[in-house]
Structure formats: C-alpha cells, structure tokens
C-alpha cells in the first residue's frame, strides 16, 4: 500500500527534476513536507500486513516525518530505477548508473537510507564521477546482495567495519576509485569478491611495494641499528659533550672535545708555548670559556694514573680565590688540564700599573684566604704563589692558578712563597735598585731593613696611603715568612691572615695621608 498520495508523488517528481538547478532547494522542499493526519494509522496497517518492513521494528511519533519523506523518495526511486510494479516498499533494485546529476542528491537523503526497503537487493551507483569519502549511509541497507560503486572518484579510508553487517553481500565492485590502500591483514576481505572487482580502486595492497618495504626493513633496520650503535659509541668515546648531562662524565674531556674547543688547536687560540707545555684559550660546546694546558712530556702508565687521581681531587676544590679546575684529558696525545678562563692579568703585569697600597693589601688578604682553605680542607694540595701564577678576575679578585698534589709537607715552602709575594707587593721585582745590586728581593730587603725602610719601598706607592707602621708590619711579616733556617719559627698561616687583614683594615680607616706627612714620617 502506497504511503503517499498522487499529489505528493507528483510534487516530488517535479522537485527532483529541478535538482539540476538547485539541490539545496529540493532538500528544503522535502523538509517542509508533513505527513497527512492519518499517516500513523497507515503505517500501523502496513506493519500488520508486512511486519518485515524496516520501520516496523519500532518507531516514535518524532520519526513519522522521516518515514514519510523516506516513502516518498522510495516511490520515486523505484521508478527511476526501472523496477516493475513499483509499490512503495516492494522494489528490488536501486539503479542510478550514469546519473551524475541526481545520484549525489539521493545519497544525501540520510532519512531514506535509514529506512531503506528490505526488498532492495541491488544497488548500482556506477559511472557517476562522485567525489568524496565512501557513502556509508547506503550500508544501512544490510540485506543488499550486490553493490557497485565503480567508475567514481571516491577516496579516503575503506569502511571495513561497516561491512560486517552485510552478510548477504556476494558482489562488490569498487574499481576505478581512489581509496586508500588496505593493510595486508585486511586484504583477505576482498578475496571473496575477486580481484577484478577492485581494479584501480587503490584498495589492493601492492605486493611488490610490500616486498620492497619488507626487504628494506629486513636489511635496512639492522644497518640502522648498527649505525646508531656506532654513532652512539663515537659520541660516547670522542664527543660525549653531545650527550645529555646525566649521561656523560662530568669532568672528563676527550681530544676531539679539546680540538673543537680550540678550533683545531688554532694558532690564534695559542696563549703561550713553553718547553713541554702549550696553553690554549678555548670555548666549550655550552659556551664556557676555558684555559687548556696541554702537556707534551711523555710519562709512564703509573704517572698517568697518578695524574688522573690528582685531577680527581683538583676538580673538587671550590674557593673564590682558586681557579676552578673543570676537568682533564688523560689520553696519550694529548694529556691536558682544563680550567676556567680569566680575562684578567697576572700580578706581575698588574704591579707594573702602580696599584694603590690599599688594593695591594686587598689582594694579599684574598690570597691568604685561599691558602687557609687549602691548609684546612685540602692539606695535600699545594699552590704556586709566584706573581706570574696569580691571576686577577674581571672584578679584581685574585685567583691562584697553579695547584698540584704532593705527599710531602710543603707548608714551609708555601709560607716562603707567600712571604716573597708580600715583598714583591712592596718592592717590585723590576725595581732599579734591586736590579742594580743583582740581589734577590729577599736579600735586598734584609740589607736595608729595619734601618732604612723607605729605601726598600716602591716609590710609586709611598703616596697612595702607606704609613710607616703599615710598611714595617708588612716587611717584618714578609721577612719572617722567608726565614727558612728554623721552620718552627715560621708564622702560623692563620696568624699571617689576621695580620694582613688588620693592616688592610687600618689602611681603610686611616685614609690617604698628604705628601707632607710622608716626608715627616720618613725624616
């Protein structure tokens, strides 16, 4: 029994014929159609006569408009598909071959496919050049036995899961489309329909391509693993600075790292070249500027072991007046120590610029603080206190740059070197008087002290704040530190520190005396 009256069928025919001009208007017209008042009674009667109708499984009043529109489209589609004895829900095929103008419109009627007649067994939408994804709505006709979507422009993924309900499907033709290739594991689904049904569909896996991929994987993956292992091994052995911090040795440098830091040991980065020592300025990968001391002497394996153990201690030193040791390289070529870089000058050059008395005392205070740190916490570490080995940082903080470990008690030697440094702060080593008499600073000072103390003073600092009392205390302390005939009489390092600090603090309090005061004190 038809569910729409002749007028409605005529109306649908007219709007569908106008679909070429404006398909949205057709949809709007269908949406405006409302079922006649006794439409629900008609449906109920039809379900009593034929319970297998799709909408008979249960519907709500809100479903009536969609059912009504679906029956209208079904009547028209039955005739369009050249079915015999079209009678609403009792036609067997939907044949829209070569109908590119109206086929997309029928595909857009989701309400029709929802209530697709159970009698439809064949759906043929071929040769329409339809674009877009697979029209999954048509798969709601779960009873269909034949589906032909060939010669279109469908693309995208094939809805494999949606086909699980099409148990009666025996013919599926999807040739000449542009679907995405199916995985090998899903290709067995297509085998039941024959490969000729999927020519140029894009679905069939390319076994040749698969073999190439498999061969590439079987051959390429092991090669990739080998190259990865080799690369990681190279990085770990030669350039560990490319590794994350938690994976690399914190203080160990390799020759490649040093070479990269110095631009291939460029002459432009060579700071000094001694008999068996080359000193380079370099920059690490993280931007840290460093001083690299490369030793050219040959040592035994036992000496190399001692070198490493010494470096392990030096990297632990942490004091503002000690140059920070960053690490070492213990390869045969080169063997090196890496320390932080200081842009400042050494004390020899600094003294040539005639710094004030107050600044000289401040440097001595800081140097003795570094010595006390070593004496108290690292008694096995000794330092070189030559003026040429003490550097100044950018903020004028002295840095003791030469450190090493010894098994012997070198306390007296350190105190002696500090005494010499104190005297050099008062009488520069380039003083004409010292050079003229050909004596060491210590000998020259002993000749004139205490009888003629002003003779030993550097004339350039006499007017910079020095008093007779301060000069006497510092010279006296310097000579006491250089008295090696009786080590038991050497001053205690903490006593030295207190004396130097006291003189420094006094120089701050007293300020700078005028020229007349200097002359009166000298007389």
Short mmCIF file of C-alpha atoms in Angstrom, two decimals, residues 258 262 265 269-272 274 276-282 290-297 307 310-311 314 323 325 327-329 334-341 389 391 400-403:
data_model
loop_
_atom_site.label_atom_id
_atom_site.label_comp_id
_atom_site.label_asym_id
_atom_site.label_seq_id
_atom_site.Cartn_x
_atom_site.Cartn_y
_atom_site.Cartn_z
CA UNK A 258 89.65 19.94 23.05
CA UNK A 262 90.30 25.46 20.22
CA UNK A 265 94.35 23.91 18.11
CA UNK A 269 94.00 30.44 20.32
CA UNK A 270 97.56 29.63 21.44
CA UNK A 271 98.23 31.79 24.51
CA UNK A 272 101.68 30.52 25.50
CA UNK A 274 106.71 26.65 26.87
CA UNK A 276 106.73 20.98 27.34
CA UNK A 277 103.51 22.93 27.83
CA UNK A 278 101.13 24.60 25.38
CA UNK A 279 98.39 26.84 26.78
CA UNK A 280 95.29 27.47 24.67
CA UNK A 281 92.19 29.56 25.09
CA UNK A 282 89.06 27.68 24.07
CA UNK A 290 88.33 27.72 29.25
CA UNK A 291 92.10 27.61 29.61
CA UNK A 292 93.57 24.37 28.26
CA UNK A 293 97.05 23.34 29.37
CA UNK A 294 98.45 20.61 27.10
CA UNK A 295 101.48 18.69 28.33
CA UNK A 296 103.90 17.40 25.72
CA UNK A 297 106.13 15.35 28.02
CA UNK A 307 97.85 12.38 37.05
CA UNK A 310 95.40 14.28 41.13
CA UNK A 311 92.84 15.73 38.73
CA UNK A 314 91.56 19.25 41.95
CA UNK A 323 91.00 28.88 39.66
CA UNK A 325 89.53 23.10 37.54
CA UNK A 327 88.42 18.54 34.13
CA UNK A 328 91.18 16.71 32.36
CA UNK A 329 92.13 14.61 29.36
CA UNK A 334 97.18 14.98 24.33
CA UNK A 335 97.32 14.99 28.12
CA UNK A 336 95.68 18.15 29.39
CA UNK A 337 94.05 20.01 32.27
CA UNK A 338 91.07 22.28 31.60
CA UNK A 339 90.37 25.24 33.90
CA UNK A 340 88.10 28.25 33.80
CA UNK A 341 89.33 31.19 31.74
CA UNK A 389 100.82 32.42 38.62
CA UNK A 391 95.66 35.96 38.10
CA UNK A 400 95.69 31.09 42.38
CA UNK A 401 96.10 29.22 39.12
CA UNK A 402 98.84 26.63 39.75
CA UNK A 403 97.78 23.74 42.01
#
